[in-house]
DNA sequence: CGTGTTATTGAAGTGTATCAAATTGCGTGG
DNA sequence: CCACGCAATTTGATACACTTCAATAACACG
């Protein structure tokens, strides 16, 4: 299975001095579950650093379906792709659970880059890894079946964050399939003793074989 | 239709001084059609700037199918994603037609970044746009049908480069489908007077309606 | 002039989306 | 605290677009 890297480290967190500088310029915001940090189409004015909680980047396709592009947990950064590309956001950022973020204005980011070139390189590396993840996702969408993608998603999401209950819909939006297919696949996995479902909860029982299931 | 941006400009090309520096360190290589610039799994040692010709980044999936991730023409750069992510290449770079490239060792690149921070930002922007393209491709894979993706691919590929004859297989590998489906779709498009096929050549007749066809 | 790649066509199978309808679970307000 | 209402879940039936496999034809290239 392609391991989707979970990078929880703060992109800015290395230098004590840097941390102090950030303290100066940051603006704290709180969002409750479902809250919208920014919307597709808006112009990026800066970056959002996730302090606590979990956010998803959600794109609505032309036919009205929602797809989850990326997930960002504590230490992660929101809004950098559009900011650096100098484009409007092409996805919305939504809090999956109660979330605290710090906003850093664009000028401050640029100033930071100027003062600490290593940070720029850090972002370069980060974007490069995101690009790989996205390209891998495309390939898997092509030549893996829905069950494999669901297995993969279960593994990834469970590792990514203890966000207790991923709904079947959320899993579907991450896996690139429909809610119904996720449900039927989970039923099948349960029959094979790979997972156990208690109400809405999903528990992975046999991680080993689930990994195999994601690969076949 | 999502416009996949064609960025032919050289990422390094802005400053005369920079150009001069590049001249110093570059190493020229030539590849004929089908030649392999680098292979998936190898460790990146630097960047390749495409001077003349056209290259594709091709990933072979677990089940043995080839998929075209990106295309890079004159002025474009090969191998930056893996270099910046500090990972082995996850795709191979292959010359689609006779191609001249310049190789720039990693140390030189880093030195360049150090000396000209704006160049780093240029790459940041470039990667950000590639990421968007990849995410868009994933979404389209999910909720567009094969004919729409073929239409989209025809438009993109014809704009991207006058690389005279894209084979049906190459189109399929870009569109995320099979050769047979491309063939049948082209036959359908021909019946609708959107394209004309003369032997292996494909000519777009009604660009307007083909764009519509990619959107439906 | 052969030999391998590319193109073409046909038949068959199947995985998944889609639609619809019933049920469960959860939060909220009365 | 219970009841209500809405969202999430579940199940079934149906349709069909696309892949897959196979076999032939056309073409390019050495």
XYZ file of C-alpha atoms (C1' of nucleotides) in Angstrom:
492
model
C 0.000 0.000 0.000
C 1.099 3.513 -0.720
C 1.722 5.018 2.657
C 0.205 8.449 2.781
C 2.568 10.323 5.034
C 1.146 11.942 8.104
C 3.157 15.020 8.831
C 2.065 16.474 12.106
C 5.102 18.655 12.638
C 4.623 22.345 12.397
C 6.248 23.748 9.314
C 7.407 26.715 11.323
C 8.274 24.958 14.527
C 11.994 24.453 14.271
C 13.549 27.647 15.510
C 12.802 29.110 18.904
C 13.363 32.525 17.471
C 10.920 31.825 14.690
C 8.327 30.680 17.136
C 8.664 33.939 19.002
C 8.245 35.926 15.818
C 5.142 33.980 14.951
C 3.649 34.715 18.332
C 3.827 38.367 17.412
C 1.899 38.240 14.195
C -0.572 35.437 14.644
C -4.271 35.956 15.039
C -6.242 33.222 16.787
C -9.567 31.940 15.494
C -11.879 29.241 16.686
C -14.201 27.157 14.558
C -16.687 24.596 15.734
C -17.422 21.406 13.847
C -18.685 22.278 10.401
C -17.300 25.790 10.563
C -15.825 27.204 7.396
C -12.297 28.592 7.584
C -12.400 29.727 3.974
C -14.476 29.100 0.872
C -13.562 28.076 -2.640
C -13.354 31.159 -4.807
C -12.106 33.534 -2.134
C -8.749 35.252 -2.420
C -6.070 33.982 -0.019
C -4.892 36.651 2.383
C -2.521 34.490 4.397
C -1.987 31.102 5.985
C -3.826 29.243 8.698
C -1.892 27.097 11.132
C -4.013 24.441 12.796
C -3.328 24.463 16.489
C -5.930 22.033 17.729
C -8.612 19.993 15.965
C -8.966 18.763 12.405
C -9.896 20.305 9.079
C -10.682 19.039 5.628
C -10.180 20.652 2.272
C -13.325 19.982 0.327
C -13.886 20.585 -3.352
C -17.357 20.628 -4.856
C -17.295 19.273 -8.368
C -19.327 20.615 -11.252
C -21.989 17.992 -10.714
C -22.360 19.020 -7.100
C -20.516 16.200 -5.362
C -18.165 16.930 -2.480
C -14.678 15.455 -2.469
C -12.143 15.605 0.314
C -8.765 16.586 -1.060
C -6.640 16.798 2.072
C -6.897 16.589 5.836
C -4.991 18.894 8.116
C -4.408 18.265 11.806
C -2.496 20.056 14.567
C 0.721 21.607 13.306
C -0.534 21.506 9.745
C -1.110 24.474 7.517
C -4.193 25.464 5.548
C -4.383 27.647 2.472
C -0.799 27.493 1.325
C -1.420 25.964 -2.099
C -3.612 28.784 -3.339
C -1.504 31.432 -1.635
C 1.680 30.280 -3.334
C 0.032 29.668 -6.663
C -1.483 33.137 -6.387
C -4.907 31.800 -7.244
C -8.290 31.922 -5.536
C -8.951 28.946 -3.300
C -10.182 26.028 -5.353
C -11.449 24.203 -2.287
C -13.133 25.144 0.960
C -11.546 24.501 4.344
C -13.999 23.050 6.842
C -13.542 22.100 10.479
C -14.219 18.392 10.959
C -14.160 18.907 14.704
C -13.755 21.916 16.971
C -10.646 23.615 15.783
C -8.279 26.404 16.767
C -6.224 28.074 14.081
C -3.774 30.927 13.882
C -3.955 33.229 10.928
C -0.768 34.704 9.495
C -1.099 37.491 6.927
C 0.558 37.077 3.583
C 3.022 39.910 4.086
C 4.230 38.317 7.272
C 4.675 34.999 5.517
C 6.709 36.632 2.796
C 8.709 38.508 5.328
C 9.367 35.247 7.119
C 10.507 33.603 3.921
C 12.861 36.464 3.308
C 14.327 36.248 6.775
C 14.422 32.456 7.002
C 14.958 30.874 3.587
C 14.985 27.397 5.157
C 11.280 27.810 5.858
C 10.643 28.291 2.171
C 12.430 25.045 1.494
C 10.325 23.369 4.135
C 7.192 24.422 2.302
C 8.701 23.298 -0.969
C 9.205 19.840 0.490
C 5.734 19.838 1.960
C 4.093 20.710 -1.333
C 6.189 18.109 -3.100
C 4.877 15.432 -0.776
C 1.310 16.604 -1.180
C 1.763 16.411 -4.929
C 2.913 12.842 -4.684
C -0.046 11.954 -2.492
C -2.417 13.515 -5.004
C -0.873 11.725 -7.957
C -0.945 8.439 -6.093
C -4.582 8.987 -5.316
C -5.337 9.506 -8.992
C -3.578 6.303 -9.967
C -5.378 4.319 -7.308
C -8.661 5.771 -8.439
C -7.943 4.326 -11.852
C -6.778 0.829 -11.144
C -7.962 -0.141 -7.720
C -11.505 -1.176 -6.984
C -13.744 0.575 -4.523
C -13.181 -2.020 -1.756
C -9.447 -1.536 -1.942
C -9.789 2.209 -1.752
C -12.118 1.901 1.210
C -9.642 -0.368 3.000
C -6.887 2.099 2.258
C -9.011 4.955 3.524
C -9.892 3.180 6.745
C -6.241 2.601 7.464
C -5.221 6.109 6.575
C -7.996 7.859 8.444
C -7.515 5.794 11.569
C -3.826 6.599 11.613
C -4.310 10.199 10.686
C -6.359 11.210 13.661
C -8.310 9.672 16.438
C -11.221 11.736 15.148
C -13.490 9.176 16.723
C -16.230 8.708 14.203
C -15.630 9.084 10.576
C -19.044 8.873 8.962
C -19.513 6.605 6.000
C -20.068 9.660 3.915
C -16.783 11.194 4.978
C -15.014 7.959 4.161
C -16.676 7.901 0.766
C -15.631 11.462 0.018
C -12.066 10.599 0.883
C -12.060 7.289 -0.967
C -13.657 8.663 -4.107
C -16.788 6.574 -4.020
C -20.363 6.674 -2.688
C -21.792 6.238 0.785
C -23.678 3.126 -0.248
C -20.573 1.465 -1.583
C -18.709 2.214 1.632
C -21.526 0.669 3.639
C -21.655 -2.483 1.537
C -17.892 -2.770 1.624
C -17.834 -2.403 5.396
C -20.468 -5.121 5.684
C -18.252 -7.356 3.607
C -15.183 -6.509 5.685
C -17.151 -7.321 8.812
C -18.108 -10.693 7.382
C -14.397 -11.306 6.812
C -13.570 -10.234 10.374
C -11.445 -7.334 9.209
C -13.506 -4.718 11.012
C -16.288 -4.624 13.576
C -19.153 -2.174 13.505
C -20.940 -1.120 16.664
C -23.667 1.312 15.754
C -21.852 4.011 13.832
C -18.473 3.128 15.146
C -15.987 1.273 13.023
C -13.216 -0.686 14.657
C -10.350 -2.225 12.757
C -9.798 -5.752 14.019
C -7.252 -7.215 11.658
C -5.021 -4.436 10.433
C -2.646 -6.863 8.733
C -5.234 -8.404 6.481
C -6.857 -5.052 5.880
C -3.558 -3.855 4.478
C -3.493 -6.848 2.167
C -7.050 -6.045 1.162
C -5.945 -2.554 0.179
C -3.227 -3.938 -2.044
C -4.880 -6.706 -3.981
C -13.671 22.689 -18.164
C -10.803 22.954 -15.740
C -8.055 24.635 -17.654
C -4.843 22.756 -17.057
C -2.270 25.506 -17.175
C 0.467 25.228 -19.727
C 3.539 26.881 -18.341
C 6.225 26.921 -20.963
C 8.322 29.623 -19.357
C 11.632 28.598 -17.908
C 11.604 28.664 -14.153
C 15.095 30.059 -14.175
C 14.798 32.329 -17.152
C 14.107 35.691 -15.604
C 17.462 37.151 -14.762
C 20.225 37.568 -17.314
C 22.734 37.052 -14.553
C 21.017 33.855 -13.526
C 21.104 32.605 -17.054
C 24.822 33.175 -17.175
C 25.326 31.251 -13.951
C 23.294 28.391 -15.277
C 25.426 28.223 -18.368
C 28.371 27.506 -16.121
C 26.986 24.531 -14.310
C 24.696 22.861 -16.772
C 25.437 19.540 -18.421
C 23.744 18.836 -21.719
C 22.137 15.493 -22.546
C 20.247 14.243 -25.541
C 17.530 11.604 -25.553
C 15.781 10.185 -28.522
C 12.120 9.226 -28.523
C 11.532 6.611 -25.870
C 14.757 7.441 -24.066
C 14.682 7.355 -20.310
C 15.909 10.425 -18.457
C 15.472 8.766 -15.084
C 13.683 5.757 -13.642
C 11.270 5.385 -10.759
C 13.187 4.289 -7.688
C 16.395 6.115 -8.450
C 17.724 8.821 -6.158
C 17.480 12.375 -7.527
C 20.856 13.999 -7.995
C 19.659 17.234 -9.508
C 17.207 18.838 -11.906
C 16.678 18.477 -15.635
C 15.683 21.479 -17.673
C 14.027 20.606 -20.949
C 15.541 22.641 -23.709
C 13.920 21.105 -26.743
C 11.436 18.284 -27.181
C 8.855 16.763 -24.876
C 8.916 14.380 -21.920
C 6.368 12.506 -19.904
C 6.445 11.435 -16.301
C 5.137 7.923 -16.254
C 4.172 5.882 -13.222
C 3.715 2.144 -13.410
C 1.026 1.030 -11.018
C 1.139 -2.142 -8.960
C -0.942 -3.966 -11.518
C 1.520 -3.043 -14.260
C -0.406 -0.308 -16.017
C 1.363 2.854 -17.140
C -0.091 6.237 -16.287
C 1.107 9.619 -17.467
C 1.309 12.017 -14.552
C 2.720 15.122 -16.158
C 4.105 16.388 -19.442
C 7.076 18.693 -19.635
C 8.004 20.718 -22.678
C 10.710 23.293 -23.498
C 11.498 25.499 -20.526
C 9.988 23.018 -18.143
C 11.777 21.180 -15.383
C 11.965 17.466 -14.645
C 12.674 15.783 -11.350
C 11.939 18.632 -8.977
C 9.169 16.950 -7.011
C 11.291 14.081 -5.800
C 14.332 16.272 -5.308
C 12.496 18.686 -3.039
C 10.617 15.970 -1.206
C 13.935 14.201 -0.715
C 12.460 10.937 -1.949
C 13.391 8.503 -4.703
C 11.621 9.216 -7.983
C 8.167 7.695 -7.940
C 7.827 7.992 -11.686
C 10.087 7.594 -14.694
C 10.832 10.441 -17.080
C 10.622 9.399 -20.714
C 11.238 11.365 -23.886
C 8.090 11.457 -26.006
C 10.098 12.913 -28.853
C 13.758 13.716 -29.385
C 14.722 15.841 -26.466
C 17.583 17.966 -25.215
C 17.943 18.559 -21.523
C 20.365 20.303 -19.227
C 21.249 18.652 -15.976
C 21.890 20.787 -12.895
C 23.372 19.090 -9.846
C 21.551 19.361 -6.571
C 24.262 21.402 -4.870
C 24.078 23.959 -7.623
C 20.340 24.164 -7.292
C 20.628 24.723 -3.568
C 23.328 27.267 -4.109
C 21.084 29.005 -6.573
C 18.204 29.059 -4.108
C 20.478 30.545 -1.538
C 21.665 33.251 -3.852
C 18.317 33.985 -5.486
C 15.443 33.372 -3.068
C 12.925 34.500 -5.682
C 13.718 31.361 -7.641
C 12.659 29.262 -4.684
C 9.358 31.094 -4.650
C 9.007 30.450 -8.345
C 9.282 26.737 -7.722
C 6.870 26.998 -4.835
C 4.315 28.513 -7.154
C 5.028 25.927 -9.803
C 4.516 23.019 -7.419
C 1.351 24.607 -6.093
C -0.076 24.715 -9.605
C 0.934 21.134 -10.278
C -0.810 20.112 -7.084
C -3.987 21.779 -8.217
C -3.794 20.059 -11.578
C -3.339 16.698 -9.868
C -6.238 17.224 -7.498
C -8.443 18.349 -10.344
C -7.510 15.262 -12.279
C -8.522 13.061 -9.359
C -11.900 14.742 -9.079
C -12.544 14.436 -12.796
C -11.582 10.793 -12.652
C -14.346 10.319 -10.106
C -17.257 12.155 -11.572
C -16.671 12.536 -15.242
C -17.220 9.760 -17.729
C -14.520 8.419 -20.001
C -15.742 10.357 -23.063
C -15.515 13.627 -21.174
C -12.029 12.859 -20.022
C -10.996 11.939 -23.540
C -12.413 15.197 -24.856
C -10.565 17.083 -22.152
C -7.371 15.233 -22.963
C -7.631 15.931 -26.675
C -7.987 19.619 -25.973
C -5.189 19.701 -23.448
C -2.746 17.659 -25.458
C -3.348 19.596 -28.643
C -2.745 22.873 -26.835
C 0.187 21.559 -24.873
C 2.376 20.721 -27.774
C 2.213 20.252 -31.475
C 3.650 16.796 -30.781
C 2.043 15.726 -34.020
C 0.668 12.310 -33.276
C -0.475 11.376 -29.880
C -1.198 7.682 -30.063
C -4.471 6.392 -28.697
C -2.536 4.657 -26.012
C -0.811 7.838 -24.932
C -4.150 9.603 -24.795
C -5.558 6.766 -22.705
C -2.676 6.928 -20.266
C -3.217 10.619 -19.841
C -6.997 10.382 -19.610
C -6.986 7.519 -17.154
C -8.755 5.000 -19.356
C -7.973 2.255 -21.872
C -6.861 2.360 -25.490
C -10.052 0.682 -26.626
C -12.224 3.217 -24.893
C -10.291 6.056 -26.494
C -10.753 4.474 -29.906
C -14.462 3.982 -29.468
C -14.852 7.490 -28.085
C -12.959 8.972 -31.027
C -15.211 7.064 -33.400
C -18.197 8.578 -31.638
C -16.693 12.065 -31.765
C -16.081 11.609 -35.455
C -19.697 10.657 -35.991
C -20.624 13.889 -34.228
C -18.218 15.891 -36.397
C -16.135 16.974 -33.446
C -12.940 15.436 -34.754
C -11.675 13.905 -37.981
C -9.385 10.925 -38.140
C -7.045 10.411 -41.064
C -5.172 7.244 -40.472
C -3.567 7.715 -37.095
C -3.941 11.443 -37.121
C -6.577 13.125 -35.070
C -7.783 16.566 -36.047
C -10.062 18.632 -33.906
C -12.767 20.106 -36.087
C -15.169 21.724 -33.676
C -13.218 22.882 -30.670
C -16.206 24.698 -29.237
C -18.454 21.700 -29.054
C -15.590 19.512 -27.897
C -15.199 21.809 -24.925
C -18.875 21.378 -24.177
C -18.444 17.650 -24.490
C -15.719 17.761 -21.850
C -17.974 19.592 -19.448
C -21.234 17.718 -19.592
C 9.611 -7.581 -46.959
C 8.869 -9.338 -42.502
C 8.034 -8.190 -37.615
C 6.387 -5.767 -33.969
C 3.618 -2.026 -32.551
C -0.712 0.407 -33.104
C -5.403 0.396 -34.304
C -9.935 -1.662 -34.675
C -14.024 -4.338 -33.783
C -16.835 -7.637 -31.236
C -18.634 -10.102 -27.451
C -19.071 -10.762 -22.648
C -18.922 -9.845 -17.834
C -19.147 -7.098 -13.794
C -18.351 -3.611 -10.618
C -20.466 0.528 -9.088
C -23.439 4.237 -9.441
C -28.131 5.422 -9.025
C -32.649 5.586 -7.176
C -35.952 4.556 -3.752
C -37.637 3.380 0.590
C -37.184 1.884 5.346
C -34.685 2.102 9.688
C -31.680 3.619 13.066
C -29.320 6.819 15.873
C -28.521 11.316 17.702
C -29.118 15.951 19.237
C -32.284 19.480 20.493
C -35.878 21.829 22.307
C -40.061 21.578 24.590
C -36.248 13.639 30.349
C -38.805 12.359 26.581
C -40.282 13.114 22.006
C -39.533 14.880 17.804
C -37.029 15.679 13.592
C -33.282 15.383 10.869
C -29.242 13.181 9.337
C -26.859 8.920 8.885
C -27.366 4.225 7.768
C -29.055 0.258 5.564
C -30.988 -2.792 2.005
C -32.744 -3.954 -2.491
C -33.398 -3.565 -7.337
C -31.853 -1.824 -11.629
C -29.018 -0.120 -15.207
C -25.118 0.495 -17.757
C -20.626 2.301 -18.710
C -16.435 0.554 -18.939
C -12.961 -2.930 -18.708
C -11.334 -7.182 -20.272
C -10.197 -10.613 -23.514
C -9.568 -12.070 -28.080
C -8.746 -11.871 -32.792
C -7.899 -9.281 -37.026
C -6.211 -5.458 -39.764
C -3.231 -1.616 -40.789
C 0.848 0.521 -40.477
C 5.844 1.865 -39.526
C 10.452 0.643 -39.282
C 14.676 -1.793 -39.702
